[in-house]
Coordinates of C-alpha atoms and ligand atoms in Angstrom, one line a residue:
M136 CA -66.7 -60.7 47.9
T137 CA -66.9 -61.2 44.2
E138 CA -70.0 -60.4 42.2
K139 CA -72.5 -63.2 41.7
T140 CA -71.1 -65.4 38.9
P141 CA -73.5 -65.8 36.1
W142 CA -74.8 -69.4 35.8
Y143 CA -73.5 -70.0 32.4
K144 CA -69.9 -69.7 33.5
D145 CA -70.2 -72.8 35.6
A146 CA -72.5 -74.7 33.3
I147 CA -71.9 -77.7 31.1
F148 CA -74.0 -77.7 28.0
I149 CA -75.2 -80.5 25.6
E150 CA -76.4 -79.9 22.1
L151 CA -79.0 -82.2 20.8
N152 CA -81.5 -82.6 18.0
T153 CA -85.1 -83.4 19.3
R154 CA -85.6 -85.5 16.1
A155 CA -82.6 -87.7 16.9
F156 CA -83.1 -88.3 20.6
K157 CA -86.1 -90.3 21.5
D158 CA -89.4 -91.1 19.6
S159 CA -92.3 -91.3 22.0
N160 CA -95.1 -92.1 19.5
G161 CA -93.6 -94.6 17.1
D162 CA -93.6 -92.5 14.0
G163 CA -89.8 -92.8 13.6
W164 CA -89.0 -89.2 14.6
G165 CA -87.7 -88.1 17.9
D166 CA -90.1 -85.7 19.7
L167 CA -90.4 -83.4 22.7
P168 CA -92.2 -86.0 24.9
G169 CA -89.4 -88.5 24.0
L170 CA -86.8 -86.0 25.0
T171 CA -88.7 -85.2 28.2
S172 CA -88.6 -88.9 29.1
K173 CA -84.8 -88.9 28.8
L174 CA -84.1 -85.9 31.0
D175 CA -82.9 -88.1 33.8
Y176 CA -80.2 -89.5 31.5
L177 CA -79.0 -86.0 30.7
K178 CA -79.1 -85.1 34.4
A179 CA -77.0 -88.2 35.2
L180 CA -74.5 -87.2 32.6
G181 CA -74.0 -84.1 34.6
V182 CA -75.0 -81.4 32.1
D183 CA -76.7 -78.2 33.3
A184 CA -78.2 -76.9 30.1
I185 CA -79.6 -78.4 26.9
W186 CA -79.3 -76.5 23.6
L187 CA -82.1 -77.7 21.3
L188 CA -81.4 -77.6 17.6
P189 CA -84.2 -75.9 15.7
I190 CA -87.7 -77.0 16.9
M191 CA -89.8 -74.6 14.8
P192 CA -91.9 -75.6 11.7
S193 CA -89.7 -76.0 8.7
P194 CA -89.6 -77.8 5.3
L195 CA -86.2 -79.2 6.6
R196 CA -84.1 -78.2 3.6
D197 CA -81.5 -77.2 6.1
D198 CA -82.6 -79.4 9.0
G199 CA -84.8 -76.7 10.6
Y200 CA -82.4 -73.8 10.0
D201 CA -85.0 -72.9 7.3
V202 CA -87.8 -71.8 9.5
S203 CA -91.4 -71.4 8.1
D204 CA -93.0 -70.2 11.4
F205 CA -90.9 -68.6 14.2
C206 CA -93.5 -69.0 16.9
N207 CA -94.5 -72.7 16.8
I208 CA -93.2 -76.2 17.1
F209 CA -92.4 -78.5 14.2
P210 CA -95.4 -80.9 14.1
A211 CA -93.5 -84.2 14.3
Y212 CA -91.8 -82.9 17.5
G213 CA -95.1 -82.1 19.3
T214 CA -96.9 -79.0 20.4
M215 CA -96.3 -75.9 22.5
D216 CA -97.9 -77.7 25.4
D217 CA -95.3 -80.5 25.0
F218 CA -92.6 -77.8 25.0
K219 CA -94.0 -76.3 28.2
T220 CA -94.0 -79.8 29.8
L221 CA -90.4 -80.2 28.8
M222 CA -89.6 -76.9 30.3
N223 CA -91.3 -77.8 33.6
E224 CA -89.7 -81.2 33.8
A225 CA -86.3 -79.7 33.0
H226 CA -86.6 -77.0 35.6
Q227 CA -87.7 -79.5 38.2
R228 CA -84.3 -81.2 37.6
E229 CA -82.5 -77.9 37.5
L230 CA -81.7 -78.2 33.9
K231 CA -82.0 -75.2 31.6
I232 CA -83.2 -75.2 28.0
I233 CA -81.6 -73.1 25.2
V234 CA -83.7 -72.5 22.1
E235 CA -82.3 -71.9 18.7
I236 CA -83.2 -68.6 17.1
I237 CA -82.3 -68.1 13.4
P238 CA -82.4 -64.3 12.8
N239 CA -80.5 -64.1 9.5
H240 CA -83.0 -65.9 7.2
T241 CA -86.2 -67.8 6.8
S242 CA -87.3 -70.7 4.7
D243 CA -88.6 -69.7 1.2
Q244 CA -91.8 -71.4 2.4
H245 CA -92.2 -68.8 5.2
P246 CA -95.4 -66.8 4.6
W247 CA -93.3 -63.6 4.8
F248 CA -91.3 -64.7 1.8
Q249 CA -94.3 -66.0 -0.1
A250 CA -96.0 -62.6 0.3
S251 CA -92.8 -60.7 -0.5
R252 CA -92.1 -62.5 -3.7
D253 CA -95.6 -62.3 -5.1
P254 CA -96.8 -58.9 -6.3
N255 CA -100.4 -60.4 -6.4
H256 CA -100.3 -61.6 -2.8
P257 CA -102.9 -59.8 -0.6
E258 CA -100.1 -58.9 1.9
H259 CA -97.4 -58.1 -0.6
E260 CA -97.2 -54.4 0.4
K261 CA -96.7 -55.4 4.0
Y262 CA -93.9 -57.9 3.3
R263 CA -92.4 -56.4 0.1
D264 CA -89.2 -55.2 1.9
F265 CA -88.8 -58.1 4.3
Y266 CA -86.0 -59.6 2.2
V267 CA -83.0 -58.3 0.3
W268 CA -84.2 -57.9 -3.3
S269 CA -82.2 -56.5 -6.3
D270 CA -82.5 -56.2 -10.1
T271 CA -79.0 -57.3 -10.5
D272 CA -76.9 -60.1 -9.0
K273 CA -73.8 -58.0 -9.2
K274 CA -74.1 -56.4 -5.8
Y275 CA -72.1 -57.3 -2.7
E276 CA -69.6 -59.2 -4.7
D277 CA -67.0 -59.2 -1.9
A278 CA -69.2 -61.5 0.3
R279 CA -67.9 -65.1 0.3
I280 CA -70.1 -68.1 -0.4
I281 CA -70.5 -70.3 2.7
F282 CA -72.1 -73.5 1.3
L283 CA -69.5 -73.8 -1.4
D284 CA -70.4 -77.3 -2.4
T285 CA -74.0 -76.4 -3.3
E286 CA -74.2 -72.7 -4.1
K287 CA -72.5 -70.8 -6.9
S288 CA -73.8 -67.3 -5.9
N289 CA -75.3 -65.5 -2.9
W290 CA -78.1 -64.3 -5.3
A291 CA -81.0 -66.4 -6.6
F292 CA -83.6 -65.3 -9.2
D293 CA -87.2 -65.4 -8.2
E294 CA -89.5 -65.7 -11.3
K295 CA -92.6 -64.4 -9.5
R296 CA -91.1 -61.2 -8.4
G297 CA -88.7 -60.9 -11.4
Q298 CA -85.8 -60.0 -9.1
Y299 CA -82.9 -61.6 -7.4
F300 CA -82.9 -62.3 -3.6
W301 CA -79.9 -62.4 -1.3
H302 CA -79.0 -65.6 0.6
R303 CA -75.9 -66.4 2.6
F304 CA -76.7 -70.1 3.0
F305 CA -78.9 -72.3 0.7
S306 CA -81.0 -70.6 -1.9
S307 CA -84.0 -72.0 -0.1
Q308 CA -83.1 -69.7 2.8
P309 CA -83.6 -66.0 1.7
D310 CA -81.9 -63.5 4.0
L311 CA -84.1 -61.1 6.0
N312 CA -83.6 -57.4 5.3
Y313 CA -82.4 -55.8 8.6
D314 CA -82.5 -52.4 7.1
N315 CA -86.3 -52.7 7.5
P316 CA -87.2 -51.7 11.1
V317 CA -90.3 -54.0 10.9
V318 CA -88.0 -57.0 10.4
Q319 CA -85.9 -56.0 13.4
Q320 CA -89.1 -55.8 15.5
A321 CA -90.3 -59.1 14.2
M322 CA -87.1 -60.8 15.4
L323 CA -87.4 -59.2 18.8
D324 CA -91.0 -60.4 18.9
T325 CA -89.6 -63.9 18.2
V326 CA -87.1 -63.6 21.1
K327 CA -89.9 -62.5 23.3
F328 CA -92.1 -65.4 22.3
W329 CA -89.5 -68.0 23.3
I330 CA -88.7 -66.2 26.5
D331 CA -92.4 -66.2 27.3
A332 CA -92.5 -69.9 26.5
G333 CA -89.9 -70.4 29.3
A334 CA -86.6 -70.6 27.4
D335 CA -83.6 -70.0 29.7
G336 CA -81.4 -68.9 26.8
L337 CA -81.3 -68.5 23.1
R338 CA -78.6 -69.6 20.6
I339 CA -78.4 -66.9 18.0
D340 CA -77.6 -68.6 14.7
A341 CA -75.2 -67.1 12.2
P342 CA -75.2 -63.5 13.5
P343 CA -72.3 -62.0 11.4
Y344 CA -74.4 -61.7 8.2
L345 CA -77.5 -59.7 9.2
F346 CA -76.6 -56.6 7.2
E347 CA -75.1 -56.0 3.7
R348 CA -73.1 -53.0 2.7
E349 CA -71.4 -52.5 -0.7
G350 CA -67.6 -52.6 -0.6
T351 CA -67.5 -54.8 2.5
N352 CA -67.5 -58.6 2.9
C353 CA -70.9 -58.1 4.6
E354 CA -69.7 -59.7 7.8
N355 CA -69.4 -58.2 11.3
L356 CA -70.8 -54.8 10.2
P357 CA -71.3 -52.1 12.8
E358 CA -75.1 -52.2 12.0
T359 CA -75.1 -55.9 12.8
H360 CA -73.6 -55.2 16.2
Q361 CA -76.0 -52.4 16.8
F362 CA -79.0 -54.7 16.3
L363 CA -77.5 -57.4 18.5
K364 CA -77.0 -54.9 21.2
R365 CA -80.6 -53.9 20.8
M366 CA -81.6 -57.6 21.2
R367 CA -79.5 -57.8 24.4
K368 CA -81.0 -54.6 25.8
F369 CA -84.5 -56.0 25.2
V370 CA -83.6 -59.3 26.9
D371 CA -82.0 -57.5 29.9
E372 CA -85.1 -55.4 30.4
Y373 CA -87.6 -58.2 29.7
K374 CA -86.0 -61.2 31.5
P375 CA -82.5 -60.5 32.8
D376 CA -80.7 -63.9 33.3
T377 CA -81.7 -65.1 29.8
L378 CA -78.5 -66.3 28.1
L379 CA -77.6 -65.2 24.5
V380 CA -75.0 -67.4 23.0
S381 CA -73.9 -66.6 19.5
E382 CA -72.4 -68.6 16.7
A383 CA -70.0 -66.1 15.2
N384 CA -67.6 -68.3 13.3
Q385 CA -64.8 -65.7 13.1
W386 CA -61.3 -65.0 14.1
P387 CA -60.8 -64.1 17.9
E388 CA -60.3 -60.4 17.2
D389 CA -63.6 -60.3 15.3
V390 CA -65.6 -62.6 17.6
V391 CA -64.7 -60.4 20.6
E392 CA -66.8 -57.7 19.0
Y393 CA -69.8 -59.9 19.6
F394 CA -69.4 -59.4 23.3
G395 CA -69.4 -55.6 22.9
D396 CA -68.6 -53.9 26.2
G397 CA -70.5 -56.7 27.9
D398 CA -73.6 -55.3 26.3
E399 CA -74.0 -57.7 23.4
M400 CA -73.8 -61.5 23.5
H401 CA -73.1 -63.2 26.8
M402 CA -71.3 -66.1 25.1
N403 CA -69.7 -66.9 21.8
F404 CA -68.3 -70.1 20.6
H405 CA -64.6 -70.2 20.2
F406 CA -64.5 -71.5 16.6
P407 CA -60.7 -71.1 16.0
L408 CA -59.7 -73.0 19.1
M409 CA -61.7 -76.2 18.1
P410 CA -59.7 -77.3 15.0
R411 CA -56.5 -76.5 16.8
L412 CA -57.3 -79.0 19.6
F413 CA -57.4 -81.7 16.8
M414 CA -54.3 -80.3 15.2
A415 CA -52.3 -80.3 18.4
L416 CA -53.4 -83.9 19.1
A417 CA -52.4 -85.2 15.7
K418 CA -49.1 -83.4 15.8
G419 CA -48.3 -84.2 19.4
D420 CA -47.5 -80.6 19.8
R421 CA -49.4 -77.9 21.7
S422 CA -48.2 -75.0 19.5
P423 CA -51.4 -74.5 17.5
I424 CA -53.4 -74.1 20.7
E425 CA -50.7 -71.7 22.1
E426 CA -50.9 -69.6 19.0
I427 CA -54.7 -69.2 19.0
L428 CA -54.9 -68.5 22.8
A429 CA -52.3 -65.9 22.4
R430 CA -54.6 -64.2 19.8
T431 CA -57.6 -64.5 22.1
P432 CA -58.4 -61.3 23.9
A433 CA -59.6 -61.0 27.4
L434 CA -63.4 -60.8 27.7
P435 CA -65.5 -58.1 29.3
E436 CA -67.1 -58.8 32.7
G437 CA -69.9 -61.3 32.6
C438 CA -68.9 -62.8 29.3
Q439 CA -67.8 -66.3 28.5
W440 CA -66.4 -68.5 25.7
G441 CA -68.3 -71.5 24.6
S442 CA -65.9 -74.4 23.8
F443 CA -66.7 -77.5 21.9
L444 CA -65.1 -80.4 20.1
R445 CA -67.9 -81.4 17.7
C446 CA -71.3 -80.2 16.8
H447 CA -74.2 -80.9 14.4
D448 CA -72.2 -79.2 11.5
E449 CA -69.0 -80.2 9.8
L450 CA -65.8 -79.7 11.8
T451 CA -65.3 -76.4 10.2
L452 CA -61.9 -75.4 8.9
E453 CA -62.8 -71.8 8.0
M454 CA -60.7 -70.4 10.8
V455 CA -57.4 -71.9 9.8
T456 CA -54.9 -71.1 7.1
E457 CA -55.1 -72.8 3.7
E458 CA -52.1 -74.9 4.5
E459 CA -53.5 -76.0 7.9
R460 CA -56.8 -76.9 6.2
Q461 CA -55.1 -79.2 3.7
W462 CA -53.2 -80.8 6.5
M463 CA -56.4 -81.3 8.6
W464 CA -58.2 -82.8 5.6
E465 CA -55.3 -85.2 4.8
T466 CA -55.0 -86.2 8.4
Y467 CA -58.6 -86.5 9.5
A468 CA -60.6 -86.8 6.3
P469 CA -58.4 -88.9 3.9
N470 CA -61.5 -90.0 2.0
K471 CA -63.0 -87.1 0.1
A472 CA -66.5 -88.2 1.1
M473 CA -65.6 -87.2 4.6
R474 CA -65.2 -83.6 3.5
I475 CA -67.9 -81.0 3.0
N476 CA -67.6 -77.3 2.2
L477 CA -64.6 -76.1 4.2
G478 CA -64.8 -78.9 6.7
I479 CA -65.0 -82.5 7.8
R480 CA -68.3 -84.3 8.3
R481 CA -67.3 -86.9 10.9
R482 CA -68.1 -87.5 14.6
L483 CA -65.6 -87.4 17.4
A484 CA -65.0 -91.1 18.0
P485 CA -64.2 -91.9 14.3
L486 CA -61.9 -88.8 14.2
M487 CA -60.1 -90.3 17.2
D488 CA -59.8 -93.7 15.6
N489 CA -62.2 -94.9 18.3
D490 CA -59.3 -94.7 20.7
S491 CA -60.9 -94.0 24.1
R492 CA -57.6 -92.5 25.4
K493 CA -57.7 -89.8 22.7
I494 CA -61.4 -89.2 23.2
L495 CA -60.9 -88.7 26.9
L496 CA -57.9 -86.5 26.4
M497 CA -59.9 -84.3 24.1
H498 CA -62.6 -84.1 26.8
S499 CA -59.9 -83.3 29.4
M500 CA -58.9 -80.3 27.4
L501 CA -62.5 -79.3 26.6
L502 CA -63.4 -79.4 30.3
T503 CA -60.4 -77.5 31.7
M504 CA -58.9 -75.2 29.1
I505 CA -61.2 -72.2 28.5
G506 CA -64.9 -71.3 28.7
S507 CA -68.0 -73.4 29.2
P508 CA -68.0 -76.7 27.4
F509 CA -70.7 -77.9 24.9
L510 CA -71.0 -81.6 24.3
Y511 CA -72.7 -83.1 21.3
Y512 CA -75.2 -85.8 21.9
G513 CA -73.9 -89.3 21.3
D514 CA -70.2 -88.4 21.5
E515 CA -70.4 -89.3 25.2
I516 CA -70.9 -93.0 24.2
G517 CA -68.6 -92.7 21.2
M518 CA -71.2 -92.9 18.4
G519 CA -70.0 -93.2 14.9
D520 CA -71.1 -91.5 11.7
N521 CA -72.4 -92.4 8.2
I522 CA -70.7 -90.6 5.4
A523 CA -73.0 -92.2 2.9
L524 CA -75.8 -89.9 4.1
L525 CA -76.2 -86.5 2.4
D526 CA -74.9 -83.2 3.6
R527 CA -74.2 -83.2 7.4
N528 CA -76.8 -85.9 8.1
G529 CA -74.2 -88.5 8.8
V530 CA -73.5 -86.9 12.2
R531 CA -77.2 -86.5 13.0
T532 CA -78.3 -90.1 13.3
P533 CA -80.6 -91.5 16.1
M534 CA -79.3 -91.8 19.7
Q535 CA -78.2 -95.3 20.5
W536 CA -80.0 -96.2 23.8
D537 CA -79.7 -100.0 23.8
S538 CA -79.2 -103.1 21.6
S539 CA -82.9 -103.8 20.8
P540 CA -84.3 -103.2 17.3
N541 CA -84.0 -99.4 16.4
A542 CA -81.6 -99.0 19.4
G543 CA -84.4 -98.2 21.7
F544 CA -84.9 -95.0 19.9
S545 CA -88.2 -95.8 18.3
E546 CA -90.9 -98.4 18.0
A547 CA -91.5 -97.6 14.3
P548 CA -90.6 -100.1 11.6
A549 CA -86.9 -99.5 10.7
D550 CA -87.8 -98.1 7.3
K551 CA -89.9 -95.4 8.9
L552 CA -87.0 -93.9 10.9
Y553 CA -86.2 -90.3 9.8
T554 CA -82.7 -91.6 8.9
P555 CA -81.0 -95.0 9.3
L556 CA -79.3 -95.9 12.6
I557 CA -75.6 -96.5 12.7
D558 CA -75.2 -100.3 12.4
D559 CA -71.7 -100.9 11.2
P560 CA -69.5 -103.5 12.9
V561 CA -67.5 -101.0 15.0
Y562 CA -70.0 -98.2 16.0
G563 CA -73.3 -100.0 15.4
Y564 CA -75.9 -99.8 18.2
T565 CA -75.6 -103.4 19.2
R566 CA -72.1 -102.6 20.4
V567 CA -72.2 -98.8 21.2
N568 CA -75.2 -97.9 23.3
V569 CA -76.2 -96.3 26.6
V570 CA -77.4 -99.4 28.5
A571 CA -74.2 -101.4 27.8
Q572 CA -72.1 -98.5 28.9
E573 CA -74.1 -97.7 32.0
A574 CA -73.4 -101.3 33.1
D575 CA -69.6 -101.0 32.6
P576 CA -67.8 -98.8 35.2
A577 CA -64.9 -98.3 32.7
S578 CA -67.1 -97.3 29.8
L579 CA -66.5 -94.1 27.9
L580 CA -69.9 -92.8 29.2
N581 CA -69.0 -93.4 32.8
R582 CA -65.5 -91.9 32.5
I583 CA -66.9 -88.8 30.8
R584 CA -69.6 -88.6 33.5
H585 CA -66.7 -88.7 36.0
L586 CA -64.7 -85.9 34.3
I587 CA -67.9 -83.7 34.2
A588 CA -68.6 -84.4 37.9
V589 CA -65.1 -83.4 38.9
R590 CA -65.1 -80.3 36.7
K591 CA -68.3 -79.2 38.5
Q592 CA -66.8 -79.6 41.9
H593 CA -64.2 -77.0 40.8
P594 CA -65.9 -73.9 39.4
L595 CA -62.5 -72.3 38.9
L596 CA -62.2 -74.4 35.8
G597 CA -65.1 -72.4 34.3
R598 CA -64.1 -69.0 35.7
G599 CA -60.3 -69.0 36.2
D600 CA -57.5 -67.3 34.4
F601 CA -55.4 -69.4 32.1
E602 CA -51.6 -69.6 32.0
W603 CA -49.3 -72.0 30.2
K604 CA -46.8 -74.0 32.2
S605 CA -43.7 -76.0 31.2
F606 CA -43.7 -79.7 32.0
S607 CA -40.4 -80.9 30.5
F608 CA -37.8 -79.9 27.9
E609 CA -40.2 -81.4 25.4
T610 CA -42.8 -78.9 26.6
K611 CA -44.7 -78.9 23.4
A612 CA -45.7 -82.5 23.8
V613 CA -47.8 -81.7 26.9
A614 CA -50.5 -79.2 27.0
S615 CA -49.8 -78.1 30.6
Y616 CA -51.4 -75.1 32.1
Q617 CA -52.8 -73.6 35.3
R618 CA -56.2 -72.2 35.9
T619 CA -56.4 -69.6 38.8
Y620 CA -59.3 -68.1 40.5
E621 CA -59.6 -66.2 43.8
G622 CA -56.2 -67.5 45.0
K623 CA -57.0 -71.1 44.2
R624 CA -55.4 -73.0 41.3
I625 CA -55.5 -76.2 39.4
V626 CA -52.7 -77.5 37.2
V627 CA -53.6 -79.6 34.2
L628 CA -51.3 -81.8 32.2
N629 CA -52.4 -83.4 28.9
N630 CA -50.0 -85.6 27.0
L631 CA -50.6 -85.1 23.3
R632 CA -48.4 -88.0 22.3
D633 CA -48.8 -91.8 22.0
T634 CA -45.6 -92.3 24.1
P635 CA -45.1 -91.6 27.8
V636 CA -43.6 -88.2 28.5
S637 CA -41.5 -87.5 31.5
G638 CA -41.0 -84.2 33.2
W639 CA -41.6 -82.5 36.4
I640 CA -44.8 -81.1 37.9
P641 CA -44.8 -77.4 37.2
E642 CA -45.1 -75.1 40.1
T643 CA -44.2 -76.0 43.7
A644 CA -46.5 -77.1 46.4
D645 CA -46.0 -79.4 49.3
K646 CA -48.1 -82.0 47.5
F647 CA -50.9 -82.2 45.0
V648 CA -54.1 -84.1 44.9
D649 CA -55.0 -85.7 41.5
I650 CA -58.7 -84.6 41.6
L651 CA -59.7 -87.3 39.1
T652 CA -58.4 -90.2 41.2
G653 CA -57.9 -88.7 44.7
N654 CA -54.2 -89.9 44.6
V655 CA -51.7 -87.7 46.4
I656 CA -48.7 -86.7 44.2
H657 CA -45.5 -85.1 45.4
P658 CA -43.7 -82.5 43.4
G659 CA -40.8 -83.7 41.3
D660 CA -40.4 -86.0 38.4
Y661 CA -43.5 -87.4 36.9
T662 CA -44.3 -89.5 33.8
L663 CA -47.5 -89.1 31.9
P664 CA -48.6 -92.2 30.1
S665 CA -49.5 -92.1 26.3
Y666 CA -52.4 -89.7 25.9
G667 CA -52.6 -89.5 29.7
F668 CA -53.9 -86.5 31.6
I669 CA -54.0 -85.3 35.2
W670 CA -55.8 -82.5 37.0
L671 CA -53.8 -81.4 40.1
L672 CA -55.0 -79.4 43.0
P673 CA -52.1 -78.1 45.1
V674 CA -52.3 -78.7 48.8
E675 CA -50.6 -75.6 50.2
Ligands
GLC770 C1 -75.5 -72.4 11.2 C2 -76.0 -73.7 11.6 C3 -76.0 -74.6 10.4 C4 -76.9 -74.0 9.3 C5 -76.5 -72.5 9.1 C6 -77.6 -71.8 8.3 O1 -74.2 -72.4 10.8 O2 -75.1 -74.3 12.6 O3 -76.4 -75.9 10.7 O4 -76.9 -74.7 8.2 O5 -76.4 -71.8 10.2 O6 -78.7 -71.5 9.0

């Protein structure tokens, strides 16, 4: 008997922005009741858990990652009661909800910062040391700047206080001071608040930067890990099963530290794998994936990778070499307007030239290679992006439900939508929408639903060991591997090239079942079509 497998190892996640999903009251902004009304769609897609982008009050200078009240709901999204209704309705459908927690910083509009910066504020004493203040901007000079396109320094001067404050992201997002035990407690109280509100898990935003120490790059410091372990201990004691999934955008050997000895985060996203899936596809060569998986350490018991293709941010190229970054930019973002910071601000379908074979192949790798997959809303119908919008907003446009005005997203006049819909000739909502794809058995949506459904019938795809296999002399053209768990195995072949590739099915068995089609396949020669893939269950 094996130990009970934690739910998140078998789960499929979807990331979505409440604002972008469904507007229930005609104000042009998606909201919690709107999202609640679309839970059946998410259930039918086959996901198990929904990661909500920030839902807390915020001036939205960083789309909600600049929080002005950690224990409330952004008014346009609804109320705490709406959140509780969402939780109940989700739980009735056996869907879990993951809430975003942003421990590193607040908005400069947060009352804590307002009190901290103003010596005449009645609560100044209480909040004076809540942030990282300094008389000089010459400290911690080894820390890199993350939002390179907008920020010139990690310090900003505050006139009221007459000092500089530290910020790793926008200057409207002052970093909290984790050397202050009261700050640590305040963040644990935030965690408790959302667990009490029913959250099944928390996504911990940008954890590497919690502490600063001179002479270091101020990332992944031992003090940061200590605090995260404290958070985990609290969660384990308070509500065991609550998932902590962290966004440490780091190299595998650094990320693995965020799992601790199984006593820190349950899950971490595998950031370095993501761009290498795109690289392998464009090169028709699996080597980039091989290299990064070879550098990926085994995880402690109970831990899991989060894998993804795209998310609400740019396709980040921080975890590649300079040369690889240039190559990725030239290949996937030839127009400079497609680039931002160290990344590419485009959605999956446009990155794949709207070629459904490539989109599906990427999903085949996402769903079978390593970890628990995270989808990004809209990619399942092949939504496009709008690079004319500022920052990363081009990949955060309203969900395209149908071909009616405003794509069935909102009843508001079009000029009241929080951002324009995609309405270009290729990806516009009259062509790309849920209703049209639900009606077409061969649509991207229905094929992705099918891949998800099959993955869920085979939990070994979430839990199993991974081993590369050879398919032909041209092995590098095919990402072929085997997943093994408790004596069972599945062999997966993904043709990364736009030409058929012939070889022989790796490993022997009397026969195999192609679990995507039910076809029986005999060992021996086999030809994979251009960008084709096959998931094989040996019949032994
Ligand atoms: C994370 C979020 C990103 C945000 C940043 C600062 O990287 O994913 O959207 O801008 O943190 O909070």
